[in-house]
Coordinates of C-alpha atoms in Angstrom, one line a residue:
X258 CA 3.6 -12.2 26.1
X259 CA 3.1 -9.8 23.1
X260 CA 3.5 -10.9 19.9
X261 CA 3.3 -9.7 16.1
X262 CA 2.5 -10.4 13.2
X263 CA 4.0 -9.6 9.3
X264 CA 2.2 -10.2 6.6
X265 CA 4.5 -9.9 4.0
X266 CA 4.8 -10.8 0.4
X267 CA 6.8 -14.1 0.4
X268 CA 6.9 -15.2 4.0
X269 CA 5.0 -14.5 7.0
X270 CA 7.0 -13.5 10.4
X271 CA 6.5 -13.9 14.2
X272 CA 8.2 -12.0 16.6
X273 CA 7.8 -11.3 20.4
X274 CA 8.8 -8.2 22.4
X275 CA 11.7 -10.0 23.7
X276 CA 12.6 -9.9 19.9
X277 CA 12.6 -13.7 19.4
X278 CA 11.1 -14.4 15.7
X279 CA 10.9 -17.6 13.4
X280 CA 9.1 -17.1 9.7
X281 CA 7.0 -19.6 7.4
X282 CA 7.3 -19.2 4.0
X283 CA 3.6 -17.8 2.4
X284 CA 3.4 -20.9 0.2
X285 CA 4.4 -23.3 2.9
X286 CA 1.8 -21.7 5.5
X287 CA -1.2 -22.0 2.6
X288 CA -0.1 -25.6 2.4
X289 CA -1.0 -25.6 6.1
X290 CA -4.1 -25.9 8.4
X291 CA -4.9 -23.1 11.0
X292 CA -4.2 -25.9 13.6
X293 CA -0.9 -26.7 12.1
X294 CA 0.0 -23.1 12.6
X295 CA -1.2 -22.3 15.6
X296 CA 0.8 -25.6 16.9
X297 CA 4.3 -23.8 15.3
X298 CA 3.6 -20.9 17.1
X299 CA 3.0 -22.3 20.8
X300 CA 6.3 -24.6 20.2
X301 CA 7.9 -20.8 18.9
X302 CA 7.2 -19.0 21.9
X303 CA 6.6 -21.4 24.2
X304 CA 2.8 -20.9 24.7
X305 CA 0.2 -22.3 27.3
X306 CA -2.4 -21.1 29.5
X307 CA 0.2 -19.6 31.3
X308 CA -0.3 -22.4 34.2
X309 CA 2.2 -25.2 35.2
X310 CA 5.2 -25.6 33.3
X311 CA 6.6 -22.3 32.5
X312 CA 4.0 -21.8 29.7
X313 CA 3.4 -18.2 28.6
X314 CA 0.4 -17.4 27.6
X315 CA -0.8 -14.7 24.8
X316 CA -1.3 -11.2 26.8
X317 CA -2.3 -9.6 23.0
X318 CA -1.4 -10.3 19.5
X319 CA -1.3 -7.5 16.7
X320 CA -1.9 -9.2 13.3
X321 CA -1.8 -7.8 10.0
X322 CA -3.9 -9.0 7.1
X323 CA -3.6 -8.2 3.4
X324 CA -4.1 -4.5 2.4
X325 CA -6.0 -3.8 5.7
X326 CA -8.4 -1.5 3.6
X327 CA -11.7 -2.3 5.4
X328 CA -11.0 -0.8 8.4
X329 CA -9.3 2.6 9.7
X330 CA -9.3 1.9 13.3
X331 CA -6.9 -0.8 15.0
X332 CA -9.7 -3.1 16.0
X333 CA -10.2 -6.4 17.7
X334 CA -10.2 -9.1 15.8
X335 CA -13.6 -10.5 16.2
X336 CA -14.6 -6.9 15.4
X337 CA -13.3 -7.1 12.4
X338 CA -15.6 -7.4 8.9
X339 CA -14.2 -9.6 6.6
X340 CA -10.8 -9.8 8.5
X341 CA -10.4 -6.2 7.8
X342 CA -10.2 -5.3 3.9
X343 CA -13.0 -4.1 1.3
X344 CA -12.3 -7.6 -1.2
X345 CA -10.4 -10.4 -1.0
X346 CA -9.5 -9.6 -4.5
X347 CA -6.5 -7.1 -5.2
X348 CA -2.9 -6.6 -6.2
X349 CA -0.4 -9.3 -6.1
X350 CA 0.2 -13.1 -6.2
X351 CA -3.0 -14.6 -3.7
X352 CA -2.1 -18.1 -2.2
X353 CA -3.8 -18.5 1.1
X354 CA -0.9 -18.3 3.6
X355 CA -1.8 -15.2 5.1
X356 CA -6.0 -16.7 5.6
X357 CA -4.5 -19.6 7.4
X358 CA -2.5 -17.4 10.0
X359 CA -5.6 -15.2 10.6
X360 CA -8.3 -18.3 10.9
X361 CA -5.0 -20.1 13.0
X362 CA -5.2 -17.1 15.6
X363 CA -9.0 -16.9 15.7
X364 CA -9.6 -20.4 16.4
X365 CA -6.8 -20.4 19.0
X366 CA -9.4 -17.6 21.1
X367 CA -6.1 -15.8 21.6
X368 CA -6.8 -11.9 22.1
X369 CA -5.7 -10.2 19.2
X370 CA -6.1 -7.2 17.2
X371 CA -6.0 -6.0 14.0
X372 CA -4.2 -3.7 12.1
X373 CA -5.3 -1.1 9.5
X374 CA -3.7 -0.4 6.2
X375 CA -3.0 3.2 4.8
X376 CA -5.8 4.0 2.4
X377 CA -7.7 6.9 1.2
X378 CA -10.1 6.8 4.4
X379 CA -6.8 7.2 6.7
X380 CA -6.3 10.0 8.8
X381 CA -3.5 11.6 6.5
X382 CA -2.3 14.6 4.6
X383 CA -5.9 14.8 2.3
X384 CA -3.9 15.1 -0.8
X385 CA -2.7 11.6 -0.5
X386 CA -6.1 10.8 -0.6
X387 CA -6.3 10.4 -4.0
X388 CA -4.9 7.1 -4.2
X389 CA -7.1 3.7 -3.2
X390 CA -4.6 2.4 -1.0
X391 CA -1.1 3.4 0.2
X392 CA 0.6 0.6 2.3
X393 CA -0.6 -2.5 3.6
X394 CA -0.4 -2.9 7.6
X395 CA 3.1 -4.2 8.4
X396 CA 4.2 -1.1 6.8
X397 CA 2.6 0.6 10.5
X398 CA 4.1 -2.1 12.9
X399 CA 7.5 -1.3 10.4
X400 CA 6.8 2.2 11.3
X401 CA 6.5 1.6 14.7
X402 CA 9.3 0.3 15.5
X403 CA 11.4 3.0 14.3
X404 CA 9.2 5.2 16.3
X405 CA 9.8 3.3 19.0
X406 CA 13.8 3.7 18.7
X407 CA 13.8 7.2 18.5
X408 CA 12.7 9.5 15.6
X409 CA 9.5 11.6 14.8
X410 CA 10.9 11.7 11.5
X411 CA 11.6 9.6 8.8
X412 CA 10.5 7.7 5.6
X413 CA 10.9 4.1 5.2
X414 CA 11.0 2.5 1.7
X415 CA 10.2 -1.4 1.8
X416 CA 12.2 -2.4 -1.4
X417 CA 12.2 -6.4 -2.4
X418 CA 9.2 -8.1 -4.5
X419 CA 7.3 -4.6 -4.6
X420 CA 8.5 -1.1 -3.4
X421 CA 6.2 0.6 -1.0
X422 CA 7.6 4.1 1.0
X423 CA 5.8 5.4 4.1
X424 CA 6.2 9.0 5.8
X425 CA 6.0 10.0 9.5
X426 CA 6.2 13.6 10.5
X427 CA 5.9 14.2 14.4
X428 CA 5.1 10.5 14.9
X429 CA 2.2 10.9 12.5
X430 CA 1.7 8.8 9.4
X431 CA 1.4 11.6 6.8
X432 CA 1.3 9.5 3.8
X433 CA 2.1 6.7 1.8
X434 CA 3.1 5.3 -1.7
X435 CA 2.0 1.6 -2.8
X436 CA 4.0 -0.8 -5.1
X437 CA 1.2 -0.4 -7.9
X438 CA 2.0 3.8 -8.0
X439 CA 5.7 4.7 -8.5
X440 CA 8.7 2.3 -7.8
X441 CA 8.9 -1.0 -9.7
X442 CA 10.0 -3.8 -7.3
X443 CA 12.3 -6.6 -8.2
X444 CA 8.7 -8.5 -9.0
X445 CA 5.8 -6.1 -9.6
X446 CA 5.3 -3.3 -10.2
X447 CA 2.8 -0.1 -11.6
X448 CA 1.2 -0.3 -15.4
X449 CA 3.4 1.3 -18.0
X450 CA 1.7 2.3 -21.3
X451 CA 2.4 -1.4 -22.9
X452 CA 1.0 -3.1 -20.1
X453 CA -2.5 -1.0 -19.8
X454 CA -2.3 -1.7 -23.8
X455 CA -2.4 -5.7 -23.0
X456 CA -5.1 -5.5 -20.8
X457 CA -6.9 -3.2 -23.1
X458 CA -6.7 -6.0 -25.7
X459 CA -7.3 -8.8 -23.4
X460 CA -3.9 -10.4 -23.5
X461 CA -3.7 -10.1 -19.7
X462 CA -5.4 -9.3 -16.4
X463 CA -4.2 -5.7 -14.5
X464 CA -3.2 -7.7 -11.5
X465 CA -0.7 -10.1 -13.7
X466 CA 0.3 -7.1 -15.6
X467 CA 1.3 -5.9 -12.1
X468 CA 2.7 -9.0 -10.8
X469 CA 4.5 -9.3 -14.2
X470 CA 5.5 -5.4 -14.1
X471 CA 9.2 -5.7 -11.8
X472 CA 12.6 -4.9 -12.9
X473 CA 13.4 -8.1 -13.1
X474 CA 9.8 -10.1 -14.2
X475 CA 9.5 -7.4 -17.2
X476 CA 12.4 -9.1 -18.3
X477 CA 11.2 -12.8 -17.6
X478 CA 13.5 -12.9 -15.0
X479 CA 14.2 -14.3 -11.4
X480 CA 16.8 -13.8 -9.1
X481 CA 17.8 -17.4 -8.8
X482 CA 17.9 -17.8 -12.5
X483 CA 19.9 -14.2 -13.8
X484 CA 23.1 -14.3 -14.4
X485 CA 25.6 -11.7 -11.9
X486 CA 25.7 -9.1 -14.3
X487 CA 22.2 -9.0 -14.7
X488 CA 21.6 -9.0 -10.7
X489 CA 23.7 -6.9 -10.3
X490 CA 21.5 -4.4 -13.1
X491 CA 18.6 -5.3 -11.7
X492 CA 19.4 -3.9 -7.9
X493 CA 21.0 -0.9 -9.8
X494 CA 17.8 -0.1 -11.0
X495 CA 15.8 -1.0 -7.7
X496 CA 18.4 1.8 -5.8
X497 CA 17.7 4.2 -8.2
X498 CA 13.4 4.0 -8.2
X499 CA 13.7 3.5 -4.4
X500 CA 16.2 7.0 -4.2
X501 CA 13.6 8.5 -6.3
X502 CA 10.5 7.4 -4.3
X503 CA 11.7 8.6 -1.0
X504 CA 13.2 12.3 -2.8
X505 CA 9.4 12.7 -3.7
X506 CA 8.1 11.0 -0.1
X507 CA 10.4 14.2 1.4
X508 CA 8.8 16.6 -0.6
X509 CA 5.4 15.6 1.5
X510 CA 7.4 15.7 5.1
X511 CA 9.5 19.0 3.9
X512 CA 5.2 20.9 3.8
X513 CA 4.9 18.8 7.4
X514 CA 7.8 20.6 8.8
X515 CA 10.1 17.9 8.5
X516 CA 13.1 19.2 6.2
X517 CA 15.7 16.4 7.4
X518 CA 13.7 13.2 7.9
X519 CA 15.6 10.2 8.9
X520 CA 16.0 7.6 6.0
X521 CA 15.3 3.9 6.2
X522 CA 15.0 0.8 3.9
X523 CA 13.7 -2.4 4.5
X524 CA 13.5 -5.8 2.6
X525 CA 15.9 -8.6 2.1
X526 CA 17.8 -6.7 -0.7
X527 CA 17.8 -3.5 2.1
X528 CA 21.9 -4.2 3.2
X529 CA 23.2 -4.8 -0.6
X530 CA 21.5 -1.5 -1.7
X531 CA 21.6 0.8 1.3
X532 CA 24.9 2.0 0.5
X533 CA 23.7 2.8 -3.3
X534 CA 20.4 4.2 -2.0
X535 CA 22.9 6.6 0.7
X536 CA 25.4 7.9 -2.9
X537 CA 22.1 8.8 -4.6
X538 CA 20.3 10.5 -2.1
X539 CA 23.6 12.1 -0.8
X540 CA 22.7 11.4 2.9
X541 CA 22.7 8.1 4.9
X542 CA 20.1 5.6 4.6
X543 CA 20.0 2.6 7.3
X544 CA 18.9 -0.9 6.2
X545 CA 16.4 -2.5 8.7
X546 CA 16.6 -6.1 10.0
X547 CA 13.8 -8.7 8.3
X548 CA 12.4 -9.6 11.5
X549 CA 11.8 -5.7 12.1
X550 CA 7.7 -5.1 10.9
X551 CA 6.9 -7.8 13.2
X552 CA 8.6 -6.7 16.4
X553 CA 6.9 -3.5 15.6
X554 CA 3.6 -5.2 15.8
X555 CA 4.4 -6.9 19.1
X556 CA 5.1 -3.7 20.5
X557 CA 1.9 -2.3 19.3
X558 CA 0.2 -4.9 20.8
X559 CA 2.1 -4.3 24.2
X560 CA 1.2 -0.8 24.1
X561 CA -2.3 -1.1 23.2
X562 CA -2.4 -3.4 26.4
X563 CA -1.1 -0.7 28.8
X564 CA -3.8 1.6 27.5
X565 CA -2.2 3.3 24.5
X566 CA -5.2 5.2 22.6
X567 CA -3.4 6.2 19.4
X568 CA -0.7 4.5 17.1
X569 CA 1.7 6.7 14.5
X570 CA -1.7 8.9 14.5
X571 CA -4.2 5.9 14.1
X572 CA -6.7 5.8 16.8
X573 CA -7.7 2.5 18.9
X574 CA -11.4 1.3 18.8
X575 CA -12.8 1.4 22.3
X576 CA -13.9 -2.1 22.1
X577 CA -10.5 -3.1 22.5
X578 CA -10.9 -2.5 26.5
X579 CA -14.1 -3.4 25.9

């Protein structure tokens, strides 16, 4: 069996090749131990030793893990320096889930690898370079599976909590925006001019100005305590930065030869805002299904398996066969 693994922002999901996934909430899985998680995910996918009993057992695992900025290679995960990034400190809300899942499948001995983020040491267009960081590493097994259905093309723009847009031209990664650069999530989102001014006067850190920095937490807002009319505003505005994120994410693909890159969104507001995303763009934008970063791990891992040297344009390290 080949599973994956999404880190994302407020749950983490599971999913198999056979497209079978179940989630934990990030909270609920820092309230957990490794053991306790590596439990749910036998009784998930029906794990053994492969023996007696119809047990599976893990053939590989593809795991992401934070920003993924330690490492450019998809590695093993014993290989792996500080389970892959360059600090444990960096943008966004930090509350242990995602350290559980990766000490859960390292205790468990099953084989695993890890994936990469896009940063500036990523085999992508150099002028993209500029930036620290440009997706964390579900954004690749995201990527992946729409590779895997069909295009060479496309841009994906992960819109919930934080907005973060990925280009692939010829099945390449080219390049990649992060939630702290351009669009404002629902959440978080980049520094405006008053922000940098409170953490120039100490009123705040930069990484609660950015996790205070969303459409809707600018505001003091949450989506569970606005009133219609102003959730309905707020995913207004989340159409409109993500329309304009992915017209500038085309304007890198257009110099890659790609003038008419297919157009995806993800995230749970991706169905309500697709259609909005589609009127402002002027061309058709499909929403992805939730469960869609981690199936695109799982086949990562599966293809990694069979012998696959190179992902979306990022290569394998050789200890992986190893």
């Amino acid at each position: 069996m080949f599973i994956g693994v999404d880190h994302g922002t407020r749950a983490i999901r599971f999913a198999n090749t056979d497209g079978k996934c179940f989630v934990i909430p990030r909270e609920e899985a820092g309230r957990l131990a490794p053991a306790e998680i590596a439990d749910r995910i036998r009784e998930a996918f029906d794990l053994g030793d492969g023996g007696a009993g119809g047990a599976e057992k893990v053939d590989l695992l593809a795991l992401c893990y934070s920003m993924g900025d330690g490492i450019c290679e998809i590695v093993r995960i014993e290989d792996a320096e500080n389970r892959g990034v360059i600090s444990q400190d960096g943008a966004g809300l930090h509350v242990g889930g995602g350290t559980n899942v990766f000490d859960a499948v390292r205790e468990a001995k099953w084989p695993a690898i890890l994936l990469p983020g896009i940063h500036d040491r990523s085999d992508i267009d150099p002028r993209m370079r500029v930036f620290s960081h440009g997706a964390s590493p579900e954004k690749v097994g995201l990527a992946y599976k729409v590779r895997k259905d069909g295009p060479e093309d496309f841009i994906i723009s992960d819109a919930s909590s934080n907005v973060v847009t990925i280009g692939v031209a010829a099945g390449k990664i080219v390049g990649a925006i992060d939630a702290p650069i351009f669009a404002p999530g629902l959440l978080h989102g980049p520094l405006d001019v008053a922000a940098i001014r409170k953490v120039d006067a100490d009123e705040m850190t930069a990484n609660e100005a950015f996790t205070r920095g969303g459409i809707l937490r600018k505001r003091g807002l949450t989506l569970k305590g606005c009133t219609d009319e102003e959730k309905e505003a707020a995913f207004e505005s989340l159409a409109l930065y993500v329309a304009m994120e992915v017209s500038a994410m085309a304007v890198l693909l257009r110099d890659h030869g790609a003038a008419k890159p297919a157009l995806y969104l993800a995230g749970d507001p991706a169905p309500r805002i697709a259609g909005r995303v589609s009127q402002l763009l002027g061309r058709e934008v499909l929403a992805l299904e939730s469960c869609d970063a981690a199936l695109g791990c799982a086949l990562i891992a599966k293809d990694v398996y069979n012998g696959a040297r190179e992902v979306l344009g990022i290569g394998v390290d050789g200890r992986v066969w190893g």
